[in-house]
Amino acid sequence: MKNLGTRGLFARVGALASVVGLIAAVGVVAPSPAMAAARDCAGGANGFVDIPDNLSGLEVEQVRSGSHWLVLNFGKVNGVTRGWAMLFASDNGPVQDWLPKESSVWLDWSQDGGRTWLQCGPFYNSKGKMSITSAAKQTSSSSQWVFRAGARDGGVQVLSRWH
């Protein structure tokens, strides 16, 4: 094996450090959520408002998850137009379908068109209801201010598109 000497060793360590730094920098610019616990967007925190688990509005998009539906809604809450996510079980047929208690729903909110976002939730179905909602966030006329509904249902994650 060739002896690199002190200079050769430091040059290789420096090059490796540069590569690691570049990889870290690329990771920083990749889209990612700023995680928020349910408490960070419930009870009026960060401009979100609590809503009933059965509140529906204008359904912007529906995503099917087995026999359940994830819906991104817009509507008036306390006189203000807001967006929220809802996961609900189908009530069609002879037997009503209930959401499993481990089901959860959240609302992703972005001010830069979905490049980065705040995830409000998850909110869990601890009481075994037929529907659960995220907290609701005020909408904006800016095309960069967008929402996306998300849920984990039956161990599968489902997401709407950005709207």
XYZ file of C-alpha atoms in Angstrom, residues 34-133:
100
model
C -42.121 21.141 9.353
C -43.735 18.705 11.735
C -46.340 19.991 14.136
C -48.104 17.993 16.779
C -51.888 18.226 16.951
C -51.489 20.579 19.939
C -49.523 23.012 17.725
C -52.566 23.618 15.524
C -55.507 22.880 17.828
C -57.290 25.329 20.093
C -56.417 28.320 17.912
C -52.651 27.732 17.844
C -50.814 29.134 14.788
C -54.042 30.467 13.260
C -55.789 27.068 13.105
C -59.272 26.573 14.563
C -60.900 23.450 15.962
C -63.903 22.117 14.059
C -66.389 19.280 14.605
C -65.361 15.864 13.264
C -68.430 15.791 11.012
C -68.034 19.260 9.431
C -68.167 19.134 5.656
C -67.678 21.877 3.102
C -66.940 22.228 -0.577
C -65.141 18.991 -1.427
C -62.106 20.040 -3.470
C -60.715 16.513 -3.835
C -61.630 13.009 -2.655
C -59.111 10.167 -2.356
C -60.379 6.634 -1.755
C -58.718 4.478 0.881
C -60.385 1.060 0.906
C -63.995 1.726 1.926
C -63.020 5.106 3.415
C -62.567 8.548 1.873
C -60.025 11.301 2.484
C -61.432 14.702 1.517
C -59.903 18.163 1.245
C -62.625 20.685 2.115
C -62.959 24.447 1.868
C -65.759 26.311 3.602
C -66.811 28.979 6.049
C -65.829 28.435 9.672
C -66.657 31.282 12.049
C -67.325 33.510 9.014
C -63.859 32.905 7.480
C -63.050 30.694 4.457
C -60.786 27.882 5.631
C -59.387 24.564 4.461
C -59.382 21.256 6.367
C -58.958 17.537 5.894
C -61.572 14.897 6.688
C -61.365 11.103 6.748
C -64.721 9.352 6.773
C -66.194 5.895 6.546
C -68.858 5.050 3.998
C -72.330 4.810 5.470
C -73.766 3.127 2.383
C -75.108 -0.382 2.505
C -76.718 -2.499 5.196
C -73.849 -2.178 7.694
C -72.272 1.116 8.670
C -68.506 1.207 8.381
C -66.555 2.783 11.243
C -63.027 4.151 11.102
C -60.493 2.117 13.076
C -59.228 3.884 16.204
C -55.692 3.982 14.813
C -56.844 5.977 11.753
C -55.521 9.533 11.588
C -55.932 12.653 9.475
C -53.850 15.805 8.998
C -53.687 18.973 6.931
C -50.515 20.064 5.151
C -50.279 23.844 4.644
C -47.708 25.570 2.438
C -46.953 29.202 1.685
C -44.584 28.379 -1.206
C -46.702 26.194 -3.492
C -45.906 22.927 -1.693
C -42.096 23.125 -1.698
C -42.127 23.213 2.118
C -45.092 22.796 4.414
C -46.375 22.576 7.963
C -48.141 19.328 8.816
C -51.027 20.032 11.183
C -51.691 16.771 12.974
C -52.108 13.874 12.956
C -55.482 13.792 14.682
C -56.508 10.265 15.740
C -59.879 8.545 15.914
C -59.631 7.788 19.623
C -63.430 7.580 20.064
C -64.097 5.229 17.140
C -66.165 7.705 15.100
C -67.301 7.471 11.481
C -65.387 10.657 10.572
C -62.465 12.722 11.856
C -61.142 16.111 10.778
